[in-house]
Short mmCIF file of C-alpha atoms and ligand atoms in Angstrom, two decimals:
data_model
loop_
_atom_site.label_atom_id
_atom_site.label_comp_id
_atom_site.label_asym_id
_atom_site.label_seq_id
_atom_site.Cartn_x
_atom_site.Cartn_y
_atom_site.Cartn_z
CA MET A 284 0.00 0.00 0.00
CA ALA A 285 1.58 3.32 -1.04
CA ILE A 286 2.14 5.76 1.82
CA LYS A 287 2.44 9.48 1.19
CA GLU A 288 6.06 10.41 1.87
CA GLU A 289 5.13 13.63 3.69
CA THR A 290 2.94 11.82 6.20
CA LYS A 291 5.28 8.84 6.52
CA MET A 292 7.72 10.72 8.77
CA GLU A 293 4.91 11.70 11.15
CA LYS A 294 3.79 8.08 11.30
CA ILE A 295 7.32 6.84 11.98
CA ILE A 296 7.88 9.44 14.72
CA SER A 297 4.60 8.54 16.36
CA LEU A 298 5.20 4.77 16.15
CA SER A 299 8.74 5.26 17.54
CA LYS A 300 7.30 6.98 20.60
CA ARG A 301 4.27 4.69 21.03
CA ARG A 302 6.33 1.51 20.87
CA GLY A 303 9.35 2.63 22.87
CA PHE A 304 11.98 3.19 20.17
CA ILE A 305 12.71 6.93 20.32
CA TYR A 306 11.53 9.71 22.65
CA GLN A 307 12.21 13.42 22.52
CA GLY A 308 15.11 14.33 24.84
CA SER A 309 14.08 15.93 28.19
CA GLU A 310 10.46 15.69 27.05
CA ILE A 311 8.73 16.47 30.38
CA TYR A 312 10.57 19.82 30.44
CA GLY A 313 9.49 20.74 26.93
CA GLY A 314 12.43 18.98 25.30
CA LEU A 315 15.90 20.08 24.26
CA ALA A 316 16.17 20.69 20.52
CA GLY A 317 18.36 18.23 18.65
CA THR A 318 18.46 15.58 21.40
CA TRP A 319 16.72 12.21 21.51
CA ASP A 320 16.37 9.45 24.08
CA PHE A 321 16.15 5.81 23.08
CA GLY A 322 13.64 3.49 24.70
CA PRO A 323 14.02 -0.27 25.20
CA TYR A 324 13.42 -1.28 21.56
CA GLY A 325 15.45 1.65 20.22
CA VAL A 326 18.40 0.55 22.36
CA GLU A 327 18.09 -3.06 21.15
CA LEU A 328 17.82 -1.98 17.51
CA ARG A 329 20.91 0.20 17.88
CA ASN A 330 22.82 -2.51 19.74
CA ASN A 331 22.00 -5.00 17.00
CA ILE A 332 23.28 -2.61 14.32
CA LYS A 333 26.40 -1.80 16.36
CA ASN A 334 27.15 -5.45 17.10
CA LEU A 335 26.82 -6.45 13.44
CA TRP A 336 29.10 -3.55 12.48
CA TRP A 337 31.69 -4.45 15.12
CA ARG A 338 31.60 -8.07 14.01
CA LYS A 339 32.01 -7.25 10.32
CA PHE A 340 34.63 -4.54 10.64
CA VAL A 341 36.59 -5.57 13.74
CA LEU A 342 36.04 -9.13 15.02
CA ASP A 343 35.96 -10.86 11.61
CA ARG A 344 39.13 -9.13 10.42
CA ASP A 345 42.72 -9.40 11.60
CA ASP A 346 43.82 -5.93 10.45
CA MET A 347 41.50 -3.85 12.65
CA TYR A 348 42.03 -2.55 16.20
CA GLY A 349 39.06 -1.44 18.26
CA VAL A 350 39.36 1.60 20.51
CA ASP A 351 37.06 3.62 22.73
CA ALA A 352 38.64 7.02 23.26
CA ALA A 353 37.51 9.66 25.77
CA ILE A 354 34.86 12.10 24.60
CA LEU A 355 36.61 15.02 26.32
CA MET A 356 40.02 15.63 24.79
CA ASN A 357 42.88 18.07 25.22
CA GLN A 358 41.93 21.28 23.38
CA ASN A 359 45.16 21.06 21.35
CA VAL A 360 43.72 18.02 19.55
CA TRP A 361 41.02 20.26 18.10
CA LYS A 362 43.41 23.09 17.34
CA ALA A 363 45.64 20.67 15.40
CA SER A 364 42.72 19.06 13.57
CA GLY A 365 41.46 22.45 12.43
CA HIS A 366 38.16 22.23 14.30
CA VAL A 367 38.79 25.20 16.61
CA GLY A 368 39.60 27.43 13.65
CA GLY A 369 37.32 26.06 11.00
CA PHE A 370 34.58 23.65 12.10
CA SER A 371 31.83 26.05 11.29
CA ASP A 372 28.72 26.44 9.20
CA PRO A 373 27.43 29.66 7.62
CA LEU A 374 24.66 31.00 9.86
CA VAL A 375 22.02 33.44 8.60
CA GLU A 376 19.42 35.08 10.81
CA CYS A 377 16.12 36.58 9.74
CA LYS A 378 15.91 40.23 10.81
CA LYS A 379 12.15 39.96 11.23
CA CYS A 380 11.30 36.60 12.87
CA LYS A 381 14.84 35.94 14.21
CA HIS A 382 14.79 32.35 12.96
CA ARG A 383 18.21 30.98 12.13
CA PHE A 384 19.22 28.86 9.13
CA ARG A 385 22.27 27.27 7.61
CA GLU A 386 22.89 29.32 4.49
CA ASP A 387 24.05 26.30 2.47
CA GLN A 388 20.78 24.51 3.27
CA LEU A 389 18.47 27.28 2.04
CA ASP A 390 16.95 26.67 -1.34
CA GLU A 391 18.48 28.56 -4.25
CA GLU A 392 15.73 31.18 -4.43
CA ASN A 393 15.85 32.12 -0.73
CA ARG A 394 19.65 32.15 -0.76
CA LYS A 395 19.81 34.50 -3.73
CA SER A 396 16.99 36.81 -2.67
CA LYS A 397 18.02 36.70 1.02
CA LYS A 398 14.39 36.01 1.90
CA CYS A 399 13.45 34.14 5.06
CA PRO A 400 11.71 30.82 4.20
CA ASP A 401 9.45 31.21 7.28
CA CYS A 402 8.24 34.83 7.07
CA ASP A 403 9.66 36.36 3.88
CA GLY A 404 11.65 38.82 6.04
CA LEU A 405 15.17 39.88 5.11
CA LEU A 406 18.05 37.56 6.00
CA ALA A 407 21.19 39.18 7.45
CA ASP A 408 24.63 38.42 5.99
CA ALA A 409 26.03 34.99 6.83
CA ARG A 410 28.53 34.61 9.65
CA GLN A 411 30.57 31.56 10.54
CA PHE A 412 29.26 29.65 13.54
CA ASN A 413 31.56 27.12 15.25
CA MET A 414 29.67 23.92 15.94
CA MET A 415 31.72 22.56 18.82
CA PHE A 416 30.29 22.48 22.35
CA LYS A 417 32.79 24.18 24.62
CA THR A 418 33.25 23.36 28.28
CA ASN A 419 35.83 23.67 31.05
CA VAL A 420 37.58 20.82 32.76
CA GLY A 421 38.41 21.25 36.45
CA ALA A 422 37.50 23.90 38.99
CA VAL A 423 39.05 26.89 37.25
CA GLU A 424 37.42 28.40 34.19
CA ASP A 425 40.28 29.85 32.18
CA GLU A 426 41.91 29.46 28.76
CA GLU A 427 43.91 26.46 29.92
CA SER A 428 40.90 24.48 31.11
CA ILE A 429 38.90 24.75 27.85
CA SER A 430 37.79 21.46 26.38
CA TYR A 431 35.21 20.41 23.80
CA LEU A 432 32.73 17.60 23.44
CA ARG A 433 34.15 15.82 20.41
CA PRO A 434 32.42 16.70 17.13
CA GLU A 435 33.63 13.45 15.54
CA THR A 436 35.13 10.18 16.74
CA ALA A 437 37.96 10.27 14.18
CA GLN A 438 40.46 12.29 16.22
CA GLY A 439 40.23 9.81 19.11
CA MET A 440 41.77 7.30 16.72
CA PHE A 441 44.52 9.52 15.29
CA VAL A 442 45.75 10.36 18.80
CA ASN A 443 45.91 6.63 19.59
CA PHE A 444 47.82 5.71 16.43
CA LYS A 445 51.13 5.54 18.34
CA ASN A 446 49.63 3.56 21.23
CA ILE A 447 48.37 0.89 18.85
CA MET A 448 51.72 0.81 17.01
CA ASP A 449 53.63 0.45 20.29
CA SER A 450 51.34 -2.22 21.78
CA PHE A 451 50.66 -4.34 18.70
CA HIS A 452 53.34 -3.54 16.07
CA PRO A 453 50.89 -3.89 13.17
CA LYS A 454 52.09 -3.96 9.56
CA LEU A 455 50.47 -1.65 6.99
CA PRO A 456 47.70 -1.70 5.99
CA PHE A 457 45.74 -1.71 9.25
CA GLY A 458 42.91 0.25 10.78
CA LEU A 459 41.50 1.61 14.03
CA ALA A 460 37.77 1.39 14.58
CA GLN A 461 35.52 3.13 17.07
CA ILE A 462 31.85 3.48 17.93
CA GLY A 463 30.87 6.45 20.04
CA LYS A 464 28.97 9.64 20.60
CA ALA A 465 29.75 12.88 18.78
CA PHE A 466 28.32 16.34 19.43
CA ARG A 467 27.66 19.22 17.05
CA ASN A 468 25.82 22.40 17.87
CA GLU A 469 23.87 22.20 14.61
CA ILE A 470 22.26 25.48 13.59
CA ALA A 471 19.05 23.78 12.52
CA PRO A 472 18.60 20.24 13.87
CA ARG A 473 15.80 18.59 11.90
CA ASP A 474 14.22 15.55 10.33
CA PHE A 475 13.93 13.53 13.54
CA VAL A 476 17.26 11.78 14.31
CA PHE A 477 18.72 12.63 10.88
CA ARG A 478 20.35 15.84 12.10
CA SER A 479 20.72 16.05 15.84
CA ARG A 480 23.13 17.75 18.21
CA GLU A 481 24.17 14.54 19.94
CA PHE A 482 24.58 11.48 17.76
CA GLU A 483 26.65 8.34 17.40
CA GLN A 484 29.25 7.48 14.80
CA MET A 485 30.88 4.24 13.77
CA GLU A 486 34.18 5.13 12.15
CA ILE A 487 37.34 3.55 10.81
CA GLU A 488 40.71 5.16 10.16
CA TYR A 489 42.44 2.75 7.82
CA PHE A 490 46.18 3.36 7.31
CA VAL A 491 47.84 2.50 4.02
CA ASP A 492 51.27 2.77 2.42
CA PRO A 493 51.15 5.86 0.15
CA ARG A 494 54.00 4.61 -2.07
CA ASP A 495 51.73 2.14 -3.83
CA SER A 496 48.91 4.22 -5.28
CA THR A 497 47.31 1.28 -7.10
CA LYS A 498 46.98 -0.55 -3.79
CA VAL A 499 45.61 2.59 -2.14
CA ASN A 500 42.89 2.84 -4.82
CA GLU A 501 42.06 -0.86 -4.46
CA THR A 502 41.78 -0.48 -0.70
CA PHE A 503 39.45 2.50 -1.11
CA GLU A 504 37.23 0.47 -3.44
CA ALA A 505 37.26 -2.54 -1.09
CA LEU A 506 36.30 -0.43 1.93
CA TYR A 507 33.56 1.27 -0.07
CA LYS A 508 32.21 -2.15 -1.04
CA ASP A 509 32.34 -3.23 2.63
CA GLN A 510 30.22 -0.20 3.51
CA ILE A 511 27.57 -1.11 0.94
CA ASP A 512 27.69 -4.78 1.98
CA PHE A 513 26.97 -3.70 5.54
CA LEU A 514 23.82 -1.91 4.37
CA LYS A 515 22.73 -5.24 2.92
CA VAL A 516 23.52 -7.00 6.22
CA ILE A 517 21.06 -4.72 7.99
CA GLY A 518 18.55 -5.26 5.21
CA LEU A 519 18.26 -1.83 3.53
CA ASP A 520 16.54 -1.72 0.16
CA ASP A 521 19.23 -1.61 -2.56
CA SER A 522 17.21 0.63 -4.84
CA LYS A 523 17.17 3.43 -2.23
CA ILE A 524 20.99 3.55 -1.96
CA HIS A 525 22.92 5.97 -4.18
CA LYS A 526 26.63 6.44 -4.77
CA ILE A 527 27.77 10.05 -5.04
CA GLU A 528 31.35 10.84 -6.14
CA VAL A 529 31.94 14.14 -4.34
CA PRO A 530 33.31 16.69 -6.85
CA ASP A 531 36.60 18.56 -6.18
CA SER A 532 34.73 21.75 -5.39
CA ASP A 533 32.75 20.14 -2.53
CA ARG A 534 35.56 18.14 -0.94
CA ALA A 535 37.63 19.12 2.07
CA PHE A 536 40.99 20.46 0.80
CA TYR A 537 42.91 17.46 2.25
CA SER A 538 40.66 14.82 0.74
CA LYS A 539 41.86 13.28 -2.51
CA ARG A 540 38.63 11.40 -3.05
CA SER A 541 35.28 11.22 -1.23
CA VAL A 542 32.28 9.08 -1.95
CA ASP A 543 29.03 9.78 -0.12
CA THR A 544 26.35 7.16 0.14
CA GLU A 545 22.92 8.73 0.01
CA PHE A 546 19.60 7.15 0.90
CA ASP A 547 16.01 7.86 -0.08
CA PHE A 548 14.62 9.08 3.24
CA PRO A 549 10.93 10.08 3.32
CA PHE A 550 12.10 13.75 3.16
CA GLY A 551 14.37 13.18 0.15
CA GLN A 552 17.70 11.71 -0.93
CA LYS A 553 20.24 12.62 1.75
CA GLU A 554 23.70 11.61 3.02
CA LEU A 555 23.69 8.40 5.03
CA LEU A 556 27.42 7.71 5.25
CA GLY A 557 30.70 8.48 3.55
CA ILE A 558 34.25 7.44 2.79
CA ALA A 559 37.17 9.82 2.29
CA TYR A 560 40.82 9.44 1.35
CA ARG A 561 42.30 11.86 3.88
CA THR A 562 45.95 11.33 2.83
CA ASP A 563 48.48 12.05 5.64
CA HIS A 564 46.68 15.24 6.62
CA ASP A 565 45.65 14.18 10.14
CA LEU A 566 48.78 12.36 11.24
CA LYS A 567 50.97 15.22 9.91
CA ALA A 568 48.85 17.81 11.70
CA HIS A 569 49.30 15.92 14.99
CA ILE A 570 53.04 15.40 14.39
CA ASN A 571 53.47 19.15 13.85
CA SER A 572 51.37 20.11 16.80
CA SER A 573 52.31 17.50 19.43
CA LYS A 574 55.94 17.10 18.28
CA VAL A 575 55.48 13.35 18.77
CA ASP A 576 56.76 11.05 16.04
CA LEU A 577 53.76 9.35 14.41
CA SER A 578 55.68 7.84 11.51
CA TYR A 579 55.86 4.18 10.52
CA PHE A 580 59.07 2.26 10.00
CA ASP A 581 59.14 -0.07 7.01
CA GLU A 582 61.34 -3.00 8.10
CA GLU A 583 61.85 -4.19 4.54
CA THR A 584 62.98 -0.97 2.88
CA LYS A 585 64.29 0.61 6.09
CA GLU A 586 62.28 3.75 5.28
CA ARG A 587 60.26 5.93 7.62
CA ILE A 588 56.94 7.07 6.19
CA VAL A 589 53.80 8.80 7.38
CA PRO A 590 50.93 6.47 6.41
CA HIS A 591 47.96 7.76 4.47
CA CYS A 592 44.47 7.27 5.78
CA ILE A 593 41.15 6.18 4.27
CA GLU A 594 38.15 6.92 6.47
CA PRO A 595 34.85 5.04 6.11
CA THR A 596 32.35 6.69 8.41
CA PHE A 597 28.82 5.67 9.41
CA GLY A 598 26.23 7.64 11.36
CA LEU A 599 24.30 5.25 13.58
CA ASP A 600 21.29 7.55 13.95
CA ARG A 601 20.91 8.00 10.20
CA LEU A 602 21.22 4.23 9.77
CA MET A 603 18.53 3.78 12.39
CA LEU A 604 16.24 6.24 10.61
CA ALA A 605 16.94 4.57 7.25
CA VAL A 606 16.06 1.21 8.78
CA LEU A 607 12.88 2.56 10.43
CA SER A 608 11.66 4.29 7.27
CA ASP A 609 12.52 1.33 5.06
CA ALA A 610 10.78 -1.09 7.40
CA TYR A 611 7.56 0.91 7.89
CA THR A 612 4.80 -0.93 6.01
CA GLU A 613 1.02 -0.67 5.87
CA ASP A 614 -1.15 -3.49 4.51
CA GLU A 615 -4.33 -5.42 5.14
CA ILE A 616 -4.77 -8.87 6.65
CA ASP A 617 -8.23 -10.49 6.45
CA GLY A 618 -9.73 -7.13 5.55
CA GLU A 619 -8.15 -5.41 8.54
CA LYS A 620 -5.62 -2.59 8.16
CA ARG A 621 -2.34 -2.98 9.98
CA VAL A 622 1.10 -1.39 10.31
CA TYR A 623 4.20 -3.48 10.65
CA MET A 624 7.94 -2.95 10.73
CA LYS A 625 9.56 -5.21 8.19
CA PHE A 626 12.93 -5.31 9.97
CA SER A 627 15.50 -7.76 8.73
CA HIS A 628 15.53 -10.58 11.29
CA SER A 629 19.18 -9.84 12.09
CA ILE A 630 18.34 -6.43 13.59
CA ALA A 631 14.76 -6.87 14.84
CA PRO A 632 14.76 -5.81 18.53
CA VAL A 633 12.34 -8.62 19.42
CA LYS A 634 12.75 -11.90 17.59
CA VAL A 635 10.01 -13.99 19.19
CA ALA A 636 7.02 -13.07 21.34
CA VAL A 637 5.31 -15.81 23.34
CA PHE A 638 1.61 -15.51 24.31
CA PRO A 639 -0.81 -17.54 26.40
CA LEU A 640 -4.11 -17.39 24.45
CA LEU A 641 -5.91 -16.14 27.59
CA LYS A 642 -4.17 -14.49 30.48
CA ASN A 643 -6.66 -15.54 33.15
CA LYS A 644 -6.15 -19.30 32.67
CA PRO A 645 -3.27 -20.37 34.96
CA LEU A 646 -2.62 -23.59 33.01
CA LEU A 647 -2.13 -21.67 29.77
CA VAL A 648 0.04 -19.05 31.43
CA GLU A 649 2.16 -21.70 33.10
CA LYS A 650 2.71 -23.59 29.83
CA ALA A 651 3.42 -20.36 27.95
CA LYS A 652 6.01 -19.36 30.58
CA GLU A 653 7.62 -22.80 30.25
CA ILE A 654 7.88 -22.44 26.45
CA PHE A 655 9.06 -18.85 26.77
CA ASN A 656 11.88 -19.96 29.11
CA LEU A 657 12.80 -22.82 26.78
CA ILE A 658 13.15 -20.55 23.71
CA LYS A 659 14.93 -17.87 25.72
CA LYS A 660 17.49 -20.34 27.09
CA GLU A 661 18.16 -21.96 23.69
CA PHE A 662 18.42 -18.59 21.93
CA SER A 663 20.65 -17.20 24.62
CA SER A 664 23.06 -20.14 24.18
CA LYS A 665 23.33 -19.09 20.51
CA GLY A 666 23.93 -15.46 21.50
CA ILE A 667 20.48 -14.30 20.34
CA ASN A 668 18.47 -11.84 22.47
CA GLY A 669 14.93 -10.63 22.05
CA VAL A 670 12.51 -13.26 23.31
CA VAL A 671 9.58 -11.66 25.17
CA PHE A 672 6.49 -12.82 27.05
CA ASP A 673 3.36 -10.82 26.24
CA ASP A 674 -0.05 -11.30 27.85
CA ASN A 675 -1.32 -7.73 27.61
CA GLY A 676 -4.73 -7.25 25.98
CA ASN A 677 -6.46 -9.69 23.66
CA ILE A 678 -4.63 -11.76 21.07
CA GLY A 679 -5.47 -9.38 18.21
CA LYS A 680 -3.99 -6.44 20.12
CA ARG A 681 -0.86 -8.44 20.87
CA TYR A 682 -0.37 -9.22 17.17
CA ARG A 683 -0.85 -5.53 16.29
CA ARG A 684 1.67 -4.52 18.96
CA GLN A 685 4.29 -7.09 17.92
CA ASP A 686 3.79 -6.13 14.25
CA GLU A 687 4.59 -2.53 15.12
CA ILE A 688 7.66 -3.61 17.06
CA GLY A 689 8.67 -5.67 14.02
CA THR A 690 8.72 -9.06 15.76
CA PRO A 691 9.25 -11.78 13.12
CA TYR A 692 7.46 -14.56 15.07
CA CYS A 693 4.63 -14.79 17.60
CA VAL A 694 4.08 -18.09 19.39
CA THR A 695 0.65 -18.75 20.93
CA ILE A 696 -0.10 -21.40 23.52
CA ASP A 697 -3.77 -22.48 23.52
CA PHE A 698 -5.92 -25.25 25.03
CA GLU A 699 -4.95 -27.72 22.32
CA THR A 700 -1.30 -27.28 23.30
CA ILE A 701 -2.16 -28.60 26.77
CA GLU A 702 -5.07 -30.95 26.19
CA LYS A 703 -4.04 -32.62 22.94
CA ASP A 704 -0.29 -32.01 23.03
CA ALA A 705 -0.93 -30.40 19.62
CA GLY A 706 2.03 -28.04 19.58
CA VAL A 707 1.79 -24.26 19.38
CA THR A 708 0.68 -21.73 16.75
CA VAL A 709 3.51 -19.78 15.14
CA ARG A 710 2.47 -16.67 13.30
CA GLU A 711 4.87 -15.10 10.86
CA ARG A 712 5.00 -11.29 10.67
CA ASP A 713 5.13 -10.39 6.97
CA GLY A 714 2.44 -12.63 5.51
CA GLY A 715 0.53 -13.20 8.74
CA LYS A 716 0.65 -16.94 7.99
CA GLN A 717 -0.07 -19.23 10.95
CA GLU A 718 1.34 -22.73 11.36
CA ARG A 719 1.06 -25.41 14.02
CA VAL A 720 4.53 -26.48 15.20
CA GLU A 721 5.44 -29.33 17.58
CA ILE A 722 7.07 -28.09 20.77
CA GLY A 723 10.05 -30.41 20.23
CA LYS A 724 10.73 -28.77 16.85
CA LEU A 725 9.91 -25.20 17.84
CA VAL A 726 13.40 -23.85 18.55
CA GLU A 727 14.75 -25.32 15.33
CA TYR A 728 11.80 -23.87 13.37
CA LEU A 729 12.32 -20.39 14.82
CA SER A 730 16.10 -20.48 14.52
CA LYS A 731 16.03 -21.26 10.79
CA SER A 732 15.65 -17.67 9.70
CA ILE A 733 16.90 -15.78 12.74
P1 LIG B 1058 26.10 16.83 6.78
O1 LIG B 1058 26.67 17.39 5.49
O2 LIG B 1058 24.79 16.12 6.60
O3 LIG B 1058 26.09 17.83 7.90
P2 LIG B 1058 28.70 15.80 7.27
O4 LIG B 1058 29.21 15.62 5.87
O5 LIG B 1058 29.13 16.99 8.04
O6 LIG B 1058 27.10 15.68 7.26
P3 LIG B 1058 30.44 13.95 8.44
O7 LIG B 1058 31.21 14.98 9.17
O8 LIG B 1058 31.05 13.33 7.25
O9 LIG B 1058 29.00 14.52 8.07
O10 LIG B 1058 29.97 12.85 9.50
C1 LIG B 1058 29.96 11.48 9.24
C2 LIG B 1058 28.59 10.87 9.44
O11 LIG B 1058 28.06 11.22 10.72
C3 LIG B 1058 27.54 11.35 8.44
O12 LIG B 1058 27.60 10.60 7.24
C4 LIG B 1058 26.26 11.14 9.19
O13 LIG B 1058 25.82 9.79 9.07
C5 LIG B 1058 26.65 11.37 10.63
N1 LIG B 1058 26.26 12.73 11.07
C6 LIG B 1058 26.92 13.88 10.86
N2 LIG B 1058 26.28 14.92 11.42
C7 LIG B 1058 25.18 14.39 12.03
C8 LIG B 1058 24.11 14.97 12.79
N3 LIG B 1058 24.07 16.24 13.07
N4 LIG B 1058 23.15 14.12 13.26
C9 LIG B 1058 23.18 12.80 13.00
N5 LIG B 1058 24.17 12.22 12.28
C10 LIG B 1058 25.16 13.00 11.80
#
């Protein structure tokens, strides 16, 4: 059933709140713009995405080193990286309604005519607005104590390059990987979790030998392919994914090549993730600023080089939104309208929900609890979470709820289960098909596709 794109976002936002995925940050105090809190199913969905990412990019490889650097860093890190001087967006303010916009995000007409998109008032000239959140560390608030909430996870890896070299003596090529929060004082946070002020990144700094440019290009291509493969792992629709070669004019001056991956969100085709060939820009900047040697010694040629870096970067919140908008489906079963989240089984926050047909029949409840514990124990031994017991409301309501949570399987225990030892009813999410399955074969049946 086709859903109007403009109303789809409202439906996703409302389902996210209703079903415990995403809440507005500090909601009972009127909220804090650009911040979001994740409820139980939001956390599970994010954890599933993060775990699959960590497995693919760190655990299943022998050339990747995981780190988890501090969010607060010495201010000199951000001076060296160029963020203190230049991490800014062009801010324009309407003289009439005082609303603020990012100049580069205005549409062509408003930008040229300097007209406010909200009230048609006149927009003032643009000024650069630094997006880092500043704070002070320690009891004294002076120049020395200034620190920043990191605006990206990348620098936490560059400053640990030497630590990893000293502890593990890796040979090029190798990478550092990190998942963590980043903070940007965005001028205009918008589109739900697409552009927020606190968000989470999953990034890799992959170091290569610059003397072999063919190999460098091959590595870039391979990492790009890994990024796209990951989108398949989490089940995103291929046809909504677009490759954008970023032209020279739009690239950071140090980047030799950048490829953005854009996705068809309900509000348009927008950046989901990216990959950039950052050359030796970052390591050189930190060598110059810290005076610490961050070079690499090639044992074979006896040469000292500064490795180049390729950076694949993922935004977890944009992935989450892509997954939510891709999964949101409306259809009809037996003449009744329903909404369900067609999550890939690998990331669904709940995999199996177990119901007693009636909640006021102790025998049914007892049997359902027994089966729930059995599935939970077996799944847990395979490292799978997300088995829940649900006896709230009538069976129809429970199906509707689990559909909206995106639960692939619902298992119902009824009188025939107990009286005739006739197994249980398993209902599959997407087609709504119901099948009777023997209890002895239940775990195997459910595990097949999860
Ligand atoms: P944009 O142009 O949309 O502001 P960017 O090019 O500045 O993004 P990067 O600095 O390359 O973004 O950040 C890497 C990734 O982090 C992005 O691809 C995106 O997934 C995510 N990201 C960046 N800014 C935000 C934000 N404000 N809210 C949520 N995710 C973000």
